[in-house]
CSV table of C-alpha atoms in Angstrom, one decimal:
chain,number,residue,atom,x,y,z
A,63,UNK,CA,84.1,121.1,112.0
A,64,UNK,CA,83.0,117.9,112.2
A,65,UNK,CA,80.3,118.2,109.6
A,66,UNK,CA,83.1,119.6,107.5
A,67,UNK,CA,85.3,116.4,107.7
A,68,UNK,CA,81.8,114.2,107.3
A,69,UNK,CA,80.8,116.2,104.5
A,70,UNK,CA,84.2,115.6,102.6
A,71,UNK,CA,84.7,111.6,103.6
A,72,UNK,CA,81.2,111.2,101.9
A,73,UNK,CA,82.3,113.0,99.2
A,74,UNK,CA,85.4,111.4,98.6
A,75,UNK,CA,84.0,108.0,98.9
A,76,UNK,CA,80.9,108.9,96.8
A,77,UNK,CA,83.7,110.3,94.0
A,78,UNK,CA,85.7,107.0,94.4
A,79,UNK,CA,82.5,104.8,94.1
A,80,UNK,CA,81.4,106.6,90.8
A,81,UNK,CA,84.7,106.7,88.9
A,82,UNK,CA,85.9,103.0,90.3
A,83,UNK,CA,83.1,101.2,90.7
A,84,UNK,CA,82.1,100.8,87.1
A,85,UNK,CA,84.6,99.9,84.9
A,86,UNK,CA,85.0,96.7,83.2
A,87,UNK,CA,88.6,95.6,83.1
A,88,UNK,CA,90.1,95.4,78.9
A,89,UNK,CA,91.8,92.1,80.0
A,90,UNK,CA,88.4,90.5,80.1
A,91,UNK,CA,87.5,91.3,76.6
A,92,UNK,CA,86.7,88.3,74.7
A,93,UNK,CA,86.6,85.8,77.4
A,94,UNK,CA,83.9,83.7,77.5
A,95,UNK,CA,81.5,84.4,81.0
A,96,UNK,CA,80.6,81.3,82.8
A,97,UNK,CA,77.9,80.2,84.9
A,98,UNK,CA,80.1,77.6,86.6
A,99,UNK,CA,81.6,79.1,90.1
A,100,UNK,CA,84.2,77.1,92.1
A,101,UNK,CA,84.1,78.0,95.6
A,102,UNK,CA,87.7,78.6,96.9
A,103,UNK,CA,89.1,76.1,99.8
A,104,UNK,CA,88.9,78.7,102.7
A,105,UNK,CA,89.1,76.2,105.8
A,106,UNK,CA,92.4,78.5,106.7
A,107,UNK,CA,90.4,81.3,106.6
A,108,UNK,CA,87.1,80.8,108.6
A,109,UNK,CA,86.3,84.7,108.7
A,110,UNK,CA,86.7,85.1,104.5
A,111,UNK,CA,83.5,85.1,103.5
A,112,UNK,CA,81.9,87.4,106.0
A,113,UNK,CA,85.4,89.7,105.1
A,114,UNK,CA,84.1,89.4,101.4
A,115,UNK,CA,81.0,90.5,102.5
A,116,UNK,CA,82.5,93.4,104.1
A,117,UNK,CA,84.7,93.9,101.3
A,118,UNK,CA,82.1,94.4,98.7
A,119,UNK,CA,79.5,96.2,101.1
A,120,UNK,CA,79.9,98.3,103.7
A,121,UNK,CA,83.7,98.4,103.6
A,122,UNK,CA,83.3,99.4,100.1
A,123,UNK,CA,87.0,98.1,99.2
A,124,UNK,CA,85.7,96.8,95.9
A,125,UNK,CA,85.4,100.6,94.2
A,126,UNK,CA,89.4,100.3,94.1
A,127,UNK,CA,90.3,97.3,94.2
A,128,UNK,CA,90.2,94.1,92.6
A,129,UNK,CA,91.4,90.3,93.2
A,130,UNK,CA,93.9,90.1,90.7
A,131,UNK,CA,94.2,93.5,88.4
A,132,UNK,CA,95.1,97.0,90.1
A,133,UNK,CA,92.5,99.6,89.8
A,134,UNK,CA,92.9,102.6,91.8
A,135,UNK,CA,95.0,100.4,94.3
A,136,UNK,CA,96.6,97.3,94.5
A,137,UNK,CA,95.6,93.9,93.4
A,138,UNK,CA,94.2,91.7,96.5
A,139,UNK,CA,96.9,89.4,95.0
A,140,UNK,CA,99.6,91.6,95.4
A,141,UNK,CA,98.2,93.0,99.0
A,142,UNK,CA,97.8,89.3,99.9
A,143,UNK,CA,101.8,88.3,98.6
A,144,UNK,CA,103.7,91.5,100.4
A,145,UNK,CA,101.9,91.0,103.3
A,146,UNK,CA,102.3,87.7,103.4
A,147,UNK,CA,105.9,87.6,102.8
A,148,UNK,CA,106.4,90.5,105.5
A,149,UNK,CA,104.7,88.6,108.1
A,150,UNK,CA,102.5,92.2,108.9
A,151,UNK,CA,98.7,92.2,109.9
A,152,UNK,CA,96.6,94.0,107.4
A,153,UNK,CA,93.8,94.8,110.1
A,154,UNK,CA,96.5,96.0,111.9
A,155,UNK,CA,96.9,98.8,108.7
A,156,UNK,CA,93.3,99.0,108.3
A,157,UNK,CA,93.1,100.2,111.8
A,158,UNK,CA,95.7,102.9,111.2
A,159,UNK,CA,98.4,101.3,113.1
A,160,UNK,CA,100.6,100.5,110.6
A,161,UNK,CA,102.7,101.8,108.1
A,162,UNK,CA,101.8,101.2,104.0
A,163,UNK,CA,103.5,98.7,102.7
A,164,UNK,CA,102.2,97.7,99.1
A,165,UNK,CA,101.6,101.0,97.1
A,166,UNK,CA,102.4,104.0,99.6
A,167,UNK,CA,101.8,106.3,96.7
A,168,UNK,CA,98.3,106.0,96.7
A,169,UNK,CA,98.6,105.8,100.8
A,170,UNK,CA,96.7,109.5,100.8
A,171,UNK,CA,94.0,108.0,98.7
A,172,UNK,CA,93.5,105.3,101.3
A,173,UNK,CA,94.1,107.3,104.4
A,174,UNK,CA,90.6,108.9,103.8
A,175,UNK,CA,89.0,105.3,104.3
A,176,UNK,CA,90.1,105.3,107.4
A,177,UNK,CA,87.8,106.8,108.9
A,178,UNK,CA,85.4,104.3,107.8
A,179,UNK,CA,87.7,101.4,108.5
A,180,UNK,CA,88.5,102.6,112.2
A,181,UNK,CA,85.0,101.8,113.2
A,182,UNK,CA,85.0,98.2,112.2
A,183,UNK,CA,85.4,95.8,115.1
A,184,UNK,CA,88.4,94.4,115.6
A,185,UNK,CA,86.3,91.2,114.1
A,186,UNK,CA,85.6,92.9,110.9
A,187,UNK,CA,89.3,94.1,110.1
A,188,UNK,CA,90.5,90.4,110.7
A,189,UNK,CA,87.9,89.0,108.3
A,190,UNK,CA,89.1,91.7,105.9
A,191,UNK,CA,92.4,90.4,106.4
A,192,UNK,CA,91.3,87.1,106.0
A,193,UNK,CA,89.3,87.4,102.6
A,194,UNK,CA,92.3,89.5,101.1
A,195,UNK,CA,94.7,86.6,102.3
A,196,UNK,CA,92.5,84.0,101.2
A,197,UNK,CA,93.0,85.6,97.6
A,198,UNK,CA,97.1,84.7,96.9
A,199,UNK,CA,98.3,83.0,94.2
């Protein structure tokens, strides 16, 4: 049985990974690419960059979602705003101890990535929470 659920998270997050991971957003047609980078003021979030980290790699967040345009789920701007205005703990959701509050329509989708997410130290989760907070508007 426990093959059986392996077998299907791996598949599911291979599927997302494929279908999400490669598409270029239509809102950046035409703009201009630079080689200029600004490095965001994160001094209120000390854990961001090791949640980015997380975010793009292992956590594997990135094949859905983006910082500021909804893919498969929500925007990290728009996680980052609700959140923020409901005064809830995403690590707390990414734990599986807390109800969806941004898009619960696609809460199946993301339910699966729990399993991955559940084994993330309580550490990780709160530089997850971190990096997506660190990305309002």
């Amino acid at each position: 049985m426990k093959t059986i659920i392996k077998t299907l998270l791996f598949v599911t997050i291979f599927v997302f990974t494929i279908s999400c991971g490669g598409k270029k957003d239509d809102q950046d047609f035409g703009k201009k690419e630079t080689t200029e980078t600004t490095k965001p003021d994160n001094s209120a979030f000390p854990l961001a960059e090791k949640g980015k980290e997380i975010f793009e790699g292992k956590g594997i967040c990135i094949t859905c979602h983006k910082p500021d345009v909804k893919l498969v789920g929500p925007s990290l701007q728009d996680i980052a705003k609700i959140y923020k205005e409901k005064n809830v703990s995403i690590a707390t959701f990414l734990k599986g101890d807390e109800k969806p509050l941004v898009d619960p329509t696609q809460f199946e989708v993301m339910k699966t990535n729990f399993a991955l997410t559940k084994t993330f130290t309580d550490e990780e989760r709160q530089s997850l929470e971190q990096y997506v907070l660190s990305q309002a508007k």
